[in-house]
Amino acid sequence: MTKIAYACAVLAWGCLLATANAETYTPGQRIEKDYRTFAKPLLVTYCGDCHGEKDPEANEGNFSLYDLGAVDDLNAAAWTSVWAQVALKQMPPKDMPELEVVERLQLSDWIVQELSHALKDKGGFQMHLDPGKGNFVDHDLLFGPLPSDVQLRPTASPARIWRVTPEEHITRLNELINSEAEYDPAKPGLRTHGDAVPTNHGGELKLYFGIDRIIKWQGGTVAYATAVKSVPAVLSSSRDHGLKNYPHFHTVNSAEATQIISIAEDIIRYMAYGPLSIAEPYQITDDPNSIRDKMQGDLRGLPTSIVYNTKIMRPLTPVYDLMKNEGADQESIRKAVDYLFEALTFRPPTIPESDAYVAIVQQSINKLGKEDGAVLGLSSIFLDRDALFRTELAKKGQPDEHGRVMLQDWELGLAVNHAFRYIPPDDTLREAILSGRMRTKADVKREVERILADDSIRKPRVLQFFRDYFDYGLGGYICKDTNALEETGIRTGQGYYFSLFDATASTDRLVELILQEDKQVLKQLLTTDKVVATSKDNAFFGERRTRQETAKSIAEARKLDKADLEAWKQANPGEDPPRSLLNKRRNINHKISEADLTGEPIYARVGRRSFGSGSMKPERVLATVPEGQRLGILTHPSWLVSHSDAMDNHAIRRGRWIYERLLGGGIPDVPITVDAMLPDEPHHTLRERMRVTQESYCWTCHQKMDPLGLPFEMYNHAGVYRKLELEKPVDTSGEIIDSGDPELDGEVADAIEMIQRISESERTEQVFVRHAFRFWMGRNETLNDRPVLQDAYQAYKESGGSMKAMLTSLLTSDAFLYRTTMRPDAAKSE
């Protein structure tokens, strides 16, 4: 169809459009319309001028609507592109007639509806459910005026089943075999009972057996790490960047189930026997010298290389009692079953559940004998649905007129608990659930405010939100090219990666300090001049020297070495100088002028016992960053390296993060036909190599990202401050374009100016609230969530930027409390 034919078609559909314009619309309702009478007229009217030619190359962006047709599995990619352009208001262009609000909402929702139907037998359409697509919902409609023809309905979240995250699963298992220290207000930074199990210095999330009882081992730290029995995180995570707390992201496959059973057997045996389940009896002693004759030969990396003390450190539970006593009576089996069930599912079993597992254990014992049978039978509880998933099915209660059912009792209580913790509800919340006092909004508010006010109730879920939101914990997982890393001035080797995992723990602690103050939380995170640091951070927070400065530093060191040598010879005539004096300053990093990060001693929340080179030390300082060089988390190496790649900075990724996480913008996915690679030009700066993104086909999206990421070129890809790149002055200029807030838009001199400007914006705070909503609700917001988001933002604003106030608002909202098993209009449409 030619442009003339499109123009003629407009007249034919005019009356239909007039009817559409007069409609009211409730977002999310089923749209009983088809392509021919609904979608096609809109595309003809608003898109035909630019995309109506048959030849793709004759259309804007080489995209043709000529043969599009109704949504099916063959043209799904094209319709997905149309959906993104419509939802983000990028189609039609701003200099063309715009879709009416209802038209845009209906067309966007209709496309999602039709894609979901067309792809239901091919894995379904999930893109609109991704947290990265949450910004596709119009920010101005959420926080600004709402047209009268858009009618909202009371919100609720869908009934769903959540798979526990790797962090949750490991922490649950840790509770079974390790006794953690209780919270000490005098040392609030030390990891205590209820905190998440931390990664080791290699970035591994593991649970270690008996580590607090180890008093000696043979071999170095690698041998030690090999010899200690450990449980890796079995449940995998499918995402690297962004929010991960969505129910539909994860499942449990058969391979994982097999691993869980194997892990369960190890854990139950350790619960029963302690280190004796993994060591020989002679290895349990308080005097390692007494078994010197047993520790002969090369035992490095073998379990027999470890000595445990005799003190019992693990919890002694009914599982211990069952295995300790002779025989296996029904009462002992039931106590072990009920204890293990609640420890893994966070709720007591029902009588039928308890009976079923008791029967399984008894049957296993009858077939395999007491020990092996009890271990196998109890292992089955580790695969119980509620040990791996958390349900919000809302089967109790009557639906209201909107089809919503409020969660209650254990489902509501565990939802509140899950909002903060990885361990079972405390006694107060457990009692409230059992006594029927977790059934109302007031009940939830009471418990939320109590938990938020009590520092001894650890809340790792809150910290996890900030990790997911800022994405600052990924730097240690980015494998750097050795030569490229050397050019940054940071020393290469395993120590580099250790430093980045240390940096993540340090940033965690800084976040906690700002949350403790609980004032202007987001602004403080963006603009703080504080950093929690180790001694190695002096280099990361330093300044990269020029070649001339590096040469001068080397010459001065040699001069001082020579002077020291001459002084020694004069004091010790005729003697040979020690080797340590010949190159005394050889370990100085001449490529970097190190920062002086000194300050108040502070602890970071890492493993409580040093595990050779595999654990981090908790000692840190709270220091002030070099003035004029750093401002807030986005200028810390933990964030900068997390948003880099193996060879260089990643200005596009950084710019996209700013655009989406702070400004609330949306970027369509890169078409599969685009080769999204920068040219390999080692003698050109990153800004020079990014010229390819300014081609007309790319620049529509890249103009919103690149100018936001390039100001961070004031740091190299190890996060070190610099003034030169390839011996050329670094260009740190940038621009905020199409932010949605005209007061924000405009040129910026560098990252610090940009961060300062953005941190003052109400829009940035609102976008922050939107991301908090996604994390704690486990889904993207819709226009029907408008009152919830506005209430949460108002609570944040009126409280002076309090995270506690915002969380209380979100966790007492209808979106958190209510579930729907079916859309109210769905039955009518069938």
XYZ file of N, CA and C in Angstrom, residues 336-517:
546
model
N 11.626 -34.622 64.883
C 12.636 -34.290 63.882
C 11.993 -33.788 62.599
N 10.920 -34.450 62.174
C 10.204 -34.040 60.961
C 9.645 -32.630 61.120
N 8.945 -32.401 62.217
C 8.300 -31.095 62.406
C 9.321 -29.977 62.522
N 10.434 -30.269 63.238
C 11.485 -29.242 63.353
C 12.077 -28.911 61.988
N 12.456 -29.932 61.237
C 13.105 -29.712 59.944
C 12.145 -29.056 58.956
N 10.879 -29.452 58.993
C 9.889 -28.858 58.090
C 9.766 -27.359 58.338
N 9.628 -26.966 59.599
C 9.470 -25.537 59.869
C 10.766 -24.776 59.615
N 11.912 -25.391 59.869
C 13.180 -24.717 59.607
C 13.364 -24.437 58.122
N 12.813 -25.304 57.274
C 12.996 -25.153 55.832
C 11.868 -24.392 55.157
N 10.662 -24.473 55.700
C 9.514 -23.813 55.065
C 9.063 -22.568 55.808
N 9.549 -22.382 57.015
C 9.237 -21.236 57.872
C 7.836 -21.306 58.473
N 7.151 -22.427 58.331
C 5.840 -22.587 58.975
C 5.732 -24.016 59.505
N 4.931 -24.244 60.546
C 4.770 -25.614 61.044
C 3.977 -26.440 60.041
N 4.228 -27.739 59.986
C 3.464 -28.571 59.057
C 2.035 -28.764 59.538
N 1.142 -28.966 58.601
C -0.207 -29.385 58.970
C -0.133 -30.835 59.431
N -1.177 -31.318 60.052
C -1.171 -32.708 60.526
C -0.977 -33.689 59.364
N -1.693 -33.498 58.231
C -1.444 -34.418 57.096
C -0.007 -34.350 56.577
N 0.578 -33.160 56.544
C 1.969 -33.031 56.088
C 2.914 -33.751 57.039
N 2.695 -33.570 58.332
C 3.545 -34.218 59.322
C 3.413 -35.731 59.224
N 2.177 -36.205 59.109
C 1.954 -37.655 59.011
C 2.641 -38.232 57.779
N 2.553 -37.522 56.663
C 3.132 -38.022 55.412
C 4.638 -38.166 55.524
N 5.320 -37.167 56.089
C 6.770 -37.244 56.195
C 7.220 -38.247 57.256
N 6.452 -38.366 58.338
C 6.771 -39.388 59.347
C 6.707 -40.770 58.695
N 5.697 -40.982 57.859
C 5.564 -42.269 57.176
C 6.738 -42.528 56.230
N 7.175 -41.478 55.544
C 8.323 -41.619 54.632
C 9.582 -41.999 55.404
N 9.830 -41.312 56.522
C 11.027 -41.598 57.322
C 10.955 -43.006 57.888
N 9.786 -43.374 58.411
C 9.640 -44.704 58.995
C 9.846 -45.797 57.949
N 9.298 -45.565 56.761
C 9.461 -46.544 55.686
C 10.929 -46.678 55.280
N 11.625 -45.549 55.217
C 13.040 -45.578 54.855
C 13.866 -46.306 55.908
N 13.552 -46.069 57.170
C 14.271 -46.745 58.252
C 14.044 -48.252 58.180
N 12.802 -48.645 57.904
C 12.488 -50.079 57.817
C 13.284 -50.754 56.700
N 13.559 -50.027 55.627
C 14.252 -50.623 54.481
C 15.766 -50.518 54.581
N 16.261 -49.386 55.130
C 17.703 -49.127 55.088
C 18.376 -49.167 56.455
N 17.603 -49.271 57.518
C 18.183 -49.193 58.839
C 18.069 -47.788 59.403
N 18.371 -47.652 60.680
C 18.148 -46.399 61.407
C 18.865 -45.206 60.764
N 20.186 -45.315 60.618
C 20.946 -44.131 60.203
C 20.657 -43.740 58.754
N 20.890 -44.643 57.816
C 20.699 -44.302 56.409
C 19.235 -44.019 56.101
N 18.343 -44.754 56.734
C 16.926 -44.545 56.491
C 16.451 -43.191 56.980
N 16.900 -42.780 58.181
C 16.500 -41.475 58.712
C 17.053 -40.347 57.851
N 18.315 -40.500 57.416
C 18.921 -39.468 56.573
C 18.161 -39.336 55.263
N 17.862 -40.455 54.608
C 17.155 -40.401 53.324
C 15.735 -39.879 53.498
N 15.052 -40.366 54.515
C 13.668 -39.935 54.723
C 13.560 -38.454 55.029
N 14.430 -37.964 55.918
C 14.389 -36.536 56.257
C 14.831 -35.668 55.083
N 15.682 -36.201 54.217
C 16.143 -35.424 53.051
C 14.978 -35.017 52.148
N 13.923 -35.815 52.130
C 12.790 -35.500 51.251
C 12.150 -34.167 51.591
N 12.270 -33.735 52.848
C 11.670 -32.456 53.252
C 12.356 -31.294 52.549
N 13.635 -31.455 52.185
C 14.366 -30.394 51.507
C 13.783 -30.099 50.124
N 13.009 -31.032 49.580
C 12.377 -30.833 48.278
C 10.895 -30.508 48.393
N 10.421 -30.307 49.605
C 9.033 -29.879 49.762
C 8.802 -28.572 48.993
N 7.626 -28.420 48.439
C 7.343 -27.205 47.662
C 7.663 -25.952 48.449
N 7.250 -25.912 49.706
C 7.416 -24.686 50.483
C 8.837 -24.498 51.000
N 9.707 -25.517 50.824
C 11.124 -25.337 51.143
C 11.859 -24.649 50.007
N 11.285 -24.692 48.815
C 11.910 -24.093 47.635
C 11.102 -22.941 47.061
N 9.865 -22.857 47.460
C 8.976 -21.814 46.948
C 8.198 -21.195 48.100
N 7.708 -19.999 47.865
C 6.808 -19.345 48.825
C 5.517 -19.008 48.087
N 4.406 -19.482 48.622
C 3.131 -19.330 47.918
C 2.380 -18.079 48.348
N 1.723 -17.477 47.390
C 0.756 -16.403 47.635
C -0.463 -16.704 46.768
N -1.171 -17.760 47.111
C -2.297 -18.231 46.304
C -3.631 -17.697 46.788
N -3.668 -17.133 47.992
C -4.869 -16.472 48.524
C -6.105 -17.353 48.421
N -5.980 -18.599 48.880
C -7.123 -19.510 48.815
C -8.114 -19.302 49.944
N -7.674 -18.608 50.992
C -8.584 -18.282 52.083
C -9.247 -16.943 51.803
N -10.435 -16.759 52.318
C -11.114 -15.478 52.192
C -11.988 -15.403 50.949
N -12.896 -14.446 50.960
C -13.831 -14.240 49.866
C -13.384 -13.071 48.993
N -13.461 -13.235 47.669
C -13.103 -12.117 46.790
C -14.041 -10.942 46.976
N -13.491 -9.741 46.858
C -14.357 -8.564 46.885
C -14.951 -8.357 45.497
N -15.651 -7.223 45.310
C -16.336 -6.989 44.038
C -15.373 -6.850 42.866
N -14.088 -6.673 43.169
C -13.083 -6.540 42.109
C -12.297 -7.835 41.906
N -12.720 -8.893 42.548
C -12.037 -10.176 42.391
C -10.770 -10.296 43.200
N -10.610 -9.472 44.220
C -9.385 -9.477 45.018
C -9.604 -10.211 46.333
N -8.588 -10.962 46.752
C -8.615 -11.646 48.043
C -7.403 -11.185 48.835
N -7.615 -10.799 50.078
C -6.488 -10.364 50.899
C -5.763 -11.568 51.475
N -4.433 -11.535 51.393
C -3.627 -12.564 52.032
C -3.897 -12.564 53.529
N -3.752 -13.717 54.154
C -3.925 -13.757 55.599
C -3.133 -14.905 56.199
N -2.988 -14.839 57.501
C -2.326 -15.866 58.290
C -0.906 -16.143 57.768
N -0.568 -17.410 57.472
C 0.810 -17.725 57.122
C 1.237 -17.079 55.819
N 0.353 -17.003 54.832
C 0.752 -16.374 53.567
C 1.078 -14.907 53.778
N 0.270 -14.214 54.547
C 0.526 -12.793 54.795
C 1.734 -12.618 55.706
N 1.816 -13.432 56.751
C 2.941 -13.314 57.673
C 4.274 -13.601 57.003
N 4.316 -14.622 56.148
C 5.566 -14.943 55.455
C 5.881 -13.915 54.381
N 4.853 -13.283 53.807
C 5.113 -12.205 52.848
C 5.795 -11.033 53.547
N 5.326 -10.698 54.742
C 5.954 -9.623 55.524
C 7.366 -10.030 55.923
N 7.518 -11.251 56.385
C 8.843 -11.729 56.787
C 9.806 -11.707 55.609
N 9.328 -12.161 54.451
C 10.161 -12.215 53.252
C 10.573 -10.827 52.782
N 9.798 -9.823 53.109
C 10.143 -8.457 52.710
C 11.434 -7.993 53.356
N 11.823 -8.637 54.451
C 13.001 -8.193 55.190
C 14.073 -9.264 55.377
N 13.661 -10.523 55.548
C 14.560 -11.519 56.134
C 14.736 -12.743 55.261
N 15.832 -13.491 55.568
C 16.096 -14.784 54.942
C 15.927 -15.935 55.934
N 15.593 -15.621 57.185
C 15.424 -16.648 58.200
C 13.974 -16.641 58.664
N 13.554 -17.657 59.443
C 12.137 -17.748 59.832
C 11.669 -16.533 60.621
N 10.339 -16.318 60.664
C 9.793 -15.213 61.464
C 10.247 -15.309 62.918
N 10.442 -14.170 63.552
C 10.790 -14.190 64.966
C 9.563 -14.606 65.773
N 9.755 -14.788 67.078
C 8.673 -15.305 67.928
C 7.444 -14.411 67.910
N 7.653 -13.089 67.869
C 6.517 -12.159 67.903
C 5.660 -12.302 66.654
N 6.294 -12.333 65.488
C 5.535 -12.474 64.248
C 4.908 -13.865 64.165
N 5.629 -14.878 64.583
C 5.089 -16.247 64.548
C 3.842 -16.342 65.410
N 3.892 -15.754 66.597
C 2.742 -15.793 67.496
C 1.565 -15.019 66.922
N 1.860 -13.894 66.267
C 0.781 -13.112 65.646
C 0.077 -13.922 64.565
N 0.843 -14.678 63.804
C 0.245 -15.508 62.747
C -0.619 -16.598 63.366
N -0.077 -17.302 64.341
C -0.788 -18.421 64.948
C -2.044 -17.983 65.696
N -2.041 -16.755 66.222
C -3.192 -16.271 67.005
C -4.209 -15.522 66.148
N -4.034 -15.535 64.833
C -5.007 -14.892 63.954
C -4.879 -13.390 63.890
N -3.702 -12.851 64.192
C -3.509 -11.395 64.159
C -2.643 -10.965 62.970
N -2.758 -11.701 61.864
C -2.147 -11.284 60.604
C -3.193 -11.418 59.503
N -4.218 -10.563 59.619
C -5.333 -10.644 58.681
C -5.806 -9.272 58.212
N -5.222 -8.206 58.742
C -5.681 -6.865 58.391
C -4.502 -5.973 58.032
N -4.811 -4.846 57.420
C -3.783 -3.860 57.100
C -3.131 -3.347 58.373
N -3.929 -3.167 59.440
C -3.369 -2.693 60.706
C -2.391 -3.713 61.287
N -2.695 -5.004 61.126
C -1.773 -6.039 61.597
C -0.427 -5.935 60.876
N -0.495 -5.746 59.571
C 0.730 -5.650 58.789
C 1.524 -4.415 59.195
N 0.852 -3.303 59.342
C 1.549 -2.071 59.724
C 2.232 -2.234 61.072
N 1.550 -2.894 62.006
C 2.138 -3.110 63.336
C 3.442 -3.887 63.232
N 3.444 -4.970 62.469
C 4.633 -5.806 62.368
C 5.737 -5.138 61.547
N 5.372 -4.452 60.471
C 6.373 -3.769 59.645
C 7.085 -2.700 60.455
N 6.338 -1.892 61.176
C 6.958 -0.826 61.971
C 7.817 -1.409 63.088
N 7.369 -2.517 63.677
C 8.162 -3.147 64.738
C 9.486 -3.679 64.181
N 9.438 -4.353 63.054
C 10.655 -4.921 62.462
C 11.615 -3.820 62.033
N 11.090 -2.771 61.418
C 11.945 -1.674 60.968
C 12.616 -0.955 62.138
N 11.963 -0.934 63.288
C 12.502 -0.196 64.442
C 13.539 -0.998 65.224
N 13.649 -2.301 64.967
C 14.511 -3.164 65.761
C 15.757 -3.537 64.958
N 16.898 -2.950 65.308
C 18.144 -3.227 64.583
C 18.612 -4.655 64.767
N 18.220 -5.300 65.861
C 18.655 -6.678 66.092
C 17.965 -7.648 65.138
N 16.850 -7.234 64.546
C 16.216 -8.025 63.495
C 16.901 -7.644 62.195
N 17.776 -8.518 61.735
C 18.548 -8.186 60.549
C 17.657 -8.198 59.308
N 17.931 -7.275 58.388
C 17.059 -7.074 57.229
C 17.875 -7.096 55.924
N 18.446 -8.259 55.584
C 19.298 -8.332 54.380
C 18.542 -8.075 53.086
N 17.211 -8.250 53.094
C 16.446 -7.993 51.881
C 16.504 -6.515 51.496
N 16.562 -5.624 52.476
C 16.644 -4.197 52.174
C 17.976 -3.898 51.498
N 19.040 -4.464 52.038
C 20.352 -4.273 51.417
C 20.383 -4.877 50.015
N 19.725 -6.023 49.835
C 19.705 -6.668 48.512
C 19.031 -5.783 47.476
N 18.022 -5.027 47.892
C 17.385 -4.098 46.960
C 18.396 -3.100 46.418
N 19.201 -2.526 47.292
C 20.168 -1.528 46.846
C 21.264 -2.157 45.987
N 21.632 -3.392 46.296
C 22.592 -4.093 45.431
C 22.018 -4.275 44.029
N 20.766 -4.693 43.967
C 20.126 -4.915 42.667
C 19.868 -3.605 41.940
N 19.491 -2.585 42.694
C 19.144 -1.299 42.080
C 20.385 -0.608 41.512
N 21.451 -0.556 42.310
C 22.667 0.128 41.859
C 23.587 -0.786 41.034
N 23.448 -2.100 41.171
C 24.325 -3.027 40.448
C 25.800 -2.769 40.755
N 26.136 -2.584 42.022
C 27.526 -2.273 42.357
C 28.322 -3.510 42.771
N 27.695 -4.682 42.764
C 28.375 -5.873 43.264
C 28.911 -6.800 42.191
N 29.072 -6.302 40.962
C 29.426 -7.176 39.846
C 30.888 -7.068 39.416
N 31.613 -6.111 39.962
C 32.961 -5.830 39.473
C 33.905 -7.015 39.550
N 33.839 -7.797 40.632
C 34.741 -8.927 40.791
C 34.496 -10.050 39.817
N 33.343 -10.029 39.151
C 33.007 -11.092 38.206
C 33.386 -10.724 36.766
N 33.852 -9.500 36.544
C 34.246 -9.076 35.199
C 35.722 -9.397 35.009
N 35.990 -10.347 34.148
C 37.373 -10.781 33.915
C 38.090 -9.745 33.053
N 39.083 -9.116 33.615
C 39.794 -8.040 32.924
C 40.971 -8.583 32.101
N 41.158 -8.005 30.933
C 42.354 -8.274 30.152
C 43.569 -7.763 30.929
N 44.587 -8.598 31.069
C 45.733 -8.254 31.914
C 46.435 -6.984 31.438
N 46.674 -6.881 30.143
C 47.376 -5.698 29.626
C 46.536 -4.442 29.798
N 45.228 -4.570 29.544
C 44.354 -3.411 29.697
C 44.287 -2.971 31.153
N 44.289 -3.939 32.062
C 44.247 -3.610 33.482
C 45.542 -2.941 33.927
N 46.680 -3.401 33.416
C 47.956 -2.782 33.765
C 47.984 -1.315 33.371
N 47.353 -0.983 32.268
C 47.327 0.399 31.805
C 46.548 1.304 32.754
N 45.636 0.741 33.529
C 44.868 1.572 34.477
C 45.723 2.013 35.654
N 46.838 1.314 35.878
C 47.678 1.610 37.031
C 47.435 0.674 38.198
N 46.341 -0.066 38.164
C 46.037 -1.027 39.227
C 46.797 -2.318 38.966
N 47.346 -2.877 40.003
C 48.116 -4.098 39.841
C 47.213 -5.279 39.518
N 47.721 -6.132 38.665
C 46.948 -7.264 38.196
C 47.093 -8.448 39.137
N 46.441 -9.545 38.783
C 46.528 -10.751 39.586
C 45.274 -10.961 40.415
N 45.286 -12.025 41.211
C 44.119 -12.381 42.009
C 43.761 -11.290 43.005
N 44.787 -10.544 43.462
C 44.526 -9.486 44.429
C 43.580 -8.424 43.905
N 43.604 -8.193 42.600
C 42.680 -7.215 42.005
C 41.235 -7.629 42.237
N 40.921 -8.897 41.980
C 39.551 -9.373 42.142
C 39.169 -9.427 43.617
N 40.126 -9.814 44.470
C 39.867 -9.764 45.907
C 39.453 -8.359 46.328
N 40.155 -7.358 45.787
C 39.875 -5.969 46.150
C 38.457 -5.567 45.762
N 37.968 -6.090 44.645
C 36.633 -5.713 44.196
C 35.540 -6.377 45.030
N 35.763 -7.615 45.468
C 34.792 -8.223 46.378
C 34.832 -7.520 47.729
N 36.023 -7.095 48.147
C 36.121 -6.241 49.335
C 35.333 -4.946 49.137
N 35.449 -4.367 47.935
C 34.765 -3.103 47.649
C 33.251 -3.259 47.710
N 32.744 -4.400 47.261
C 31.301 -4.637 47.357
C 30.864 -4.659 48.813
N 31.613 -5.373 49.654
C 31.280 -5.417 51.083
C 31.365 -4.026 51.703
N 32.336 -3.236 51.263
C 32.474 -1.872 51.780
C 31.289 -0.999 51.375
N 30.863 -1.122 50.125
C 29.717 -0.338 49.672
C 28.451 -0.784 50.389
N 28.321 -2.084 50.626
C 27.199 -2.580 51.430
C 27.143 -1.843 52.768
N 28.298 -1.733 53.396
C 28.334 -1.112 54.732
C 28.005 0.372 54.646
N 28.452 1.043 53.595
C 28.124 2.455 53.425
C 26.622 2.632 53.237
N 26.011 1.756 52.462
C 24.556 1.807 52.287
C 23.866 1.655 53.638
N 24.352 0.709 54.442
C 23.740 0.492 55.750
C 23.870 1.725 56.645
N 24.993 2.400 56.593
C 25.185 3.600 57.405
C 24.200 4.697 57.004
N 23.980 4.839 55.712
C 23.034 5.854 55.238
C 21.605 5.445 55.591
N 21.303 4.160 55.516
C 19.978 3.683 55.923
C 19.767 3.872 57.420
N 20.819 3.742 58.181
C 20.710 3.942 59.631
C 20.305 5.379 59.950
N 20.865 6.334 59.220
C 20.477 7.739 59.406
C 19.088 7.984 58.870
